[in-house]
């Protein structure tokens, strides 16, 4: 039941995705930088996949800023249409 809270269709997850989309594009070198703006709850939503899925559904690509070894670092996102 706890994980359902972070499902992409939950109102809080959708609201966070819409907030992030309105700020697009963004680039955070670390997740601490991301958390400073969007909060620890957004980190939890992202870690459980719901936030990334909700962003994708509204046309936002979210990916790590870089990869160190096999570890993703940071987060960046932009509208899918920005890829053209």
XYZ file of N, CA and C in Angstrom:
252
model
N 0.820 -1.204 0.000
C 0.000 0.000 0.000
C 0.860 1.262 0.000
N 1.986 1.229 0.714
C 2.873 2.386 0.786
C 3.368 2.794 -0.598
N 3.740 1.818 -1.435
C 4.268 2.113 -2.760
C 3.208 2.751 -3.661
N 1.942 2.435 -3.449
C 0.857 3.015 -4.247
C 0.881 4.547 -4.166
N 1.355 5.058 -3.067
C 1.449 6.500 -2.853
C 2.314 7.174 -3.922
N 3.253 6.429 -4.494
C 4.183 6.977 -5.474
C 3.850 6.588 -6.910
N 2.679 6.028 -7.130
C 2.243 5.653 -8.470
C 2.096 6.905 -9.332
N 2.403 6.793 -10.615
C 2.358 7.949 -11.522
C 0.983 8.592 -11.620
N -0.065 7.858 -11.286
C -1.423 8.387 -11.390
C -1.922 9.055 -10.113
N -1.118 9.044 -9.060
C -1.517 9.695 -7.816
C -1.474 11.217 -7.992
N -2.439 11.936 -7.436
C -2.485 13.393 -7.609
C -1.197 14.113 -7.196
N -0.578 13.714 -6.097
C 0.649 14.385 -5.648
C 1.794 14.175 -6.637
N 1.880 12.982 -7.209
C 2.932 12.685 -8.185
C 2.682 13.477 -9.463
N 1.438 13.496 -9.920
C 1.081 14.269 -11.120
C 1.372 15.762 -10.919
N 1.019 16.275 -9.743
C 1.241 17.692 -9.451
C 2.736 18.023 -9.476
N 3.555 17.144 -8.891
C 5.001 17.361 -8.896
C 5.532 17.326 -10.328
N 5.069 16.377 -11.137
C 5.507 16.286 -12.533
C 5.132 17.560 -13.293
N 3.941 18.070 -13.069
C 3.506 19.295 -13.744
C 4.334 20.497 -13.302
N 4.664 20.542 -12.010
C 5.518 21.620 -11.500
C 6.893 21.568 -12.165
N 7.458 20.368 -12.237
C 8.769 20.213 -12.863
C 8.710 20.556 -14.349
N 7.645 20.148 -15.016
C 7.498 20.430 -16.447
C 7.436 21.930 -16.703
N 6.785 22.658 -15.815
C 6.681 24.106 -16.003
C 8.034 24.790 -15.837
N 8.971 24.124 -15.151
C 10.319 24.658 -14.952
C 11.314 24.137 -15.992
N 10.835 23.394 -16.979
C 11.705 22.729 -17.952
C 12.331 23.738 -18.905
N 13.569 23.524 -19.343
C 14.495 22.456 -18.963
C 15.225 22.777 -17.657
N 15.695 21.752 -16.998
C 16.446 21.882 -15.747
C 17.653 20.952 -15.785
N 18.647 21.261 -14.962
C 19.856 20.459 -14.882
C 20.390 20.558 -13.455
N 20.400 19.447 -12.729
C 20.888 19.407 -11.361
C 22.086 18.465 -11.290
N 23.290 18.983 -11.004
C 24.479 18.137 -10.954
C 24.401 17.025 -9.907
N 23.633 17.248 -8.852
C 23.493 16.208 -7.824
C 22.037 16.124 -7.380
N 21.698 14.996 -6.787
C 20.337 14.850 -6.263
C 20.111 15.762 -5.067
N 21.177 16.144 -4.360
C 21.036 17.116 -3.274
C 20.554 18.457 -3.823
N 21.086 18.852 -4.979
C 20.636 20.095 -5.619
C 19.162 19.993 -6.007
N 18.782 18.841 -6.542
C 17.385 18.589 -6.914
C 16.487 18.654 -5.677
N 16.904 17.989 -4.594
C 16.109 17.961 -3.362
C 15.967 19.351 -2.751
N 16.979 20.194 -2.909
C 16.902 21.548 -2.359
C 15.765 22.346 -2.995
N 15.453 22.062 -4.250
C 14.378 22.767 -4.949
C 13.035 22.051 -4.800
N 13.029 20.737 -4.983
C 11.771 19.986 -5.054
C 11.459 19.152 -3.816
N 12.418 18.968 -2.907
C 12.162 18.285 -1.647
C 12.434 16.788 -1.670
N 12.531 16.240 -0.477
C 12.804 14.811 -0.299
C 11.661 13.941 -0.818
N 10.452 14.443 -0.763
C 9.315 13.668 -1.269
C 9.456 13.434 -2.775
N 9.960 14.423 -3.496
C 10.189 14.256 -4.937
C 11.265 13.206 -5.196
N 12.273 13.153 -4.335
C 13.312 12.115 -4.449
C 12.673 10.741 -4.279
N 11.796 10.595 -3.287
C 11.117 9.312 -3.058
C 10.237 8.949 -4.250
N 9.526 9.922 -4.799
C 8.685 9.673 -5.982
C 9.535 9.205 -7.158
N 10.693 9.837 -7.319
C 11.577 9.481 -8.424
C 12.183 8.090 -8.209
N 12.630 7.808 -7.003
C 13.276 6.528 -6.706
C 12.343 5.348 -6.947
N 11.063 5.554 -6.757
C 10.094 4.470 -6.944
C 9.508 4.453 -8.356
N 9.968 5.364 -9.203
C 9.615 5.328 -10.617
C 8.381 6.104 -11.025
N 7.506 6.427 -10.085
C 6.262 7.100 -10.436
C 6.462 8.481 -11.030
N 7.402 9.228 -10.474
C 7.628 10.588 -10.965
C 8.208 10.574 -12.376
N 9.155 9.686 -12.635
C 9.732 9.601 -13.982
C 8.673 9.190 -15.000
N 7.802 8.255 -14.620
C 6.725 7.819 -15.520
C 5.728 8.948 -15.763
N 5.397 9.703 -14.718
C 4.464 10.824 -14.871
C 5.067 11.910 -15.760
N 6.360 12.170 -15.611
C 7.027 13.140 -16.479
C 6.973 12.687 -17.932
N 7.260 11.415 -18.163
C 7.231 10.868 -19.528
C 5.841 11.026 -20.139
N 4.818 10.756 -19.331
C 3.438 10.844 -19.818
C 3.062 12.251 -20.280
N 3.690 13.269 -19.700
C 3.363 14.642 -20.099
C 4.428 15.231 -21.029
N 5.287 14.366 -21.566
C 6.220 14.807 -22.596
C 7.563 15.313 -22.126
N 8.018 14.849 -20.962
C 9.308 15.278 -20.422
C 10.249 14.083 -20.338
N 11.461 14.247 -20.893
C 12.521 13.252 -20.736
C 13.349 13.633 -19.516
N 13.536 12.714 -18.575
C 14.380 12.936 -17.404
C 15.458 11.862 -17.389
N 16.715 12.301 -17.325
C 17.853 11.386 -17.375
C 18.940 11.870 -16.419
N 19.878 10.981 -16.054
C 21.010 11.425 -15.239
C 21.848 12.464 -15.990
N 22.450 13.376 -15.247
C 23.347 14.364 -15.833
C 24.606 13.679 -16.346
N 25.102 12.712 -15.556
C 26.315 11.996 -15.936
C 26.295 10.613 -15.301
N 27.227 9.791 -15.729
C 27.401 8.455 -15.162
C 28.855 8.353 -14.703
N 29.058 8.008 -13.441
C 30.400 7.778 -12.914
C 30.520 6.293 -12.628
N 31.290 5.595 -13.456
C 31.340 4.139 -13.364
C 29.997 3.606 -13.813
N 29.282 2.978 -12.900
C 27.931 2.501 -13.216
C 26.864 3.253 -12.419
N 27.257 4.374 -11.801
C 26.354 5.119 -10.935
C 25.874 6.400 -11.608
N 24.546 6.551 -11.776
C 24.028 7.805 -12.329
C 24.199 8.941 -11.327
N 24.507 10.126 -11.821
C 24.699 11.308 -10.980
C 23.797 12.429 -11.464
N 23.111 13.061 -10.529
C 22.293 14.215 -10.854
C 21.070 13.873 -11.690
N 20.407 14.911 -12.165
C 19.186 14.744 -12.946
C 19.013 15.950 -13.859
N 18.612 15.685 -15.082
C 18.260 16.766 -16.003
C 17.015 16.347 -16.754
N 16.256 17.335 -17.195
C 15.063 17.026 -17.979
C 14.754 18.155 -18.936
N 14.030 17.773 -19.976
C 13.585 18.728 -20.987
C 12.375 18.139 -21.687
N 11.644 18.980 -22.365
C 10.484 18.517 -23.132
C 10.957 17.630 -24.271
N 10.193 16.586 -24.572
C 10.533 15.689 -25.677
C 10.706 16.457 -26.974
N 9.920 17.486 -27.200
C 9.988 18.269 -28.437
C 11.290 19.048 -28.554
N 12.029 19.231 -27.441
C 13.309 19.933 -27.475
C 14.392 19.097 -28.139
N 14.103 17.819 -28.419
C 15.088 16.930 -29.032
C 15.263 17.206 -30.515
N 14.324 17.885 -31.121
C 14.363 18.120 -32.577
C 15.437 19.111 -32.956
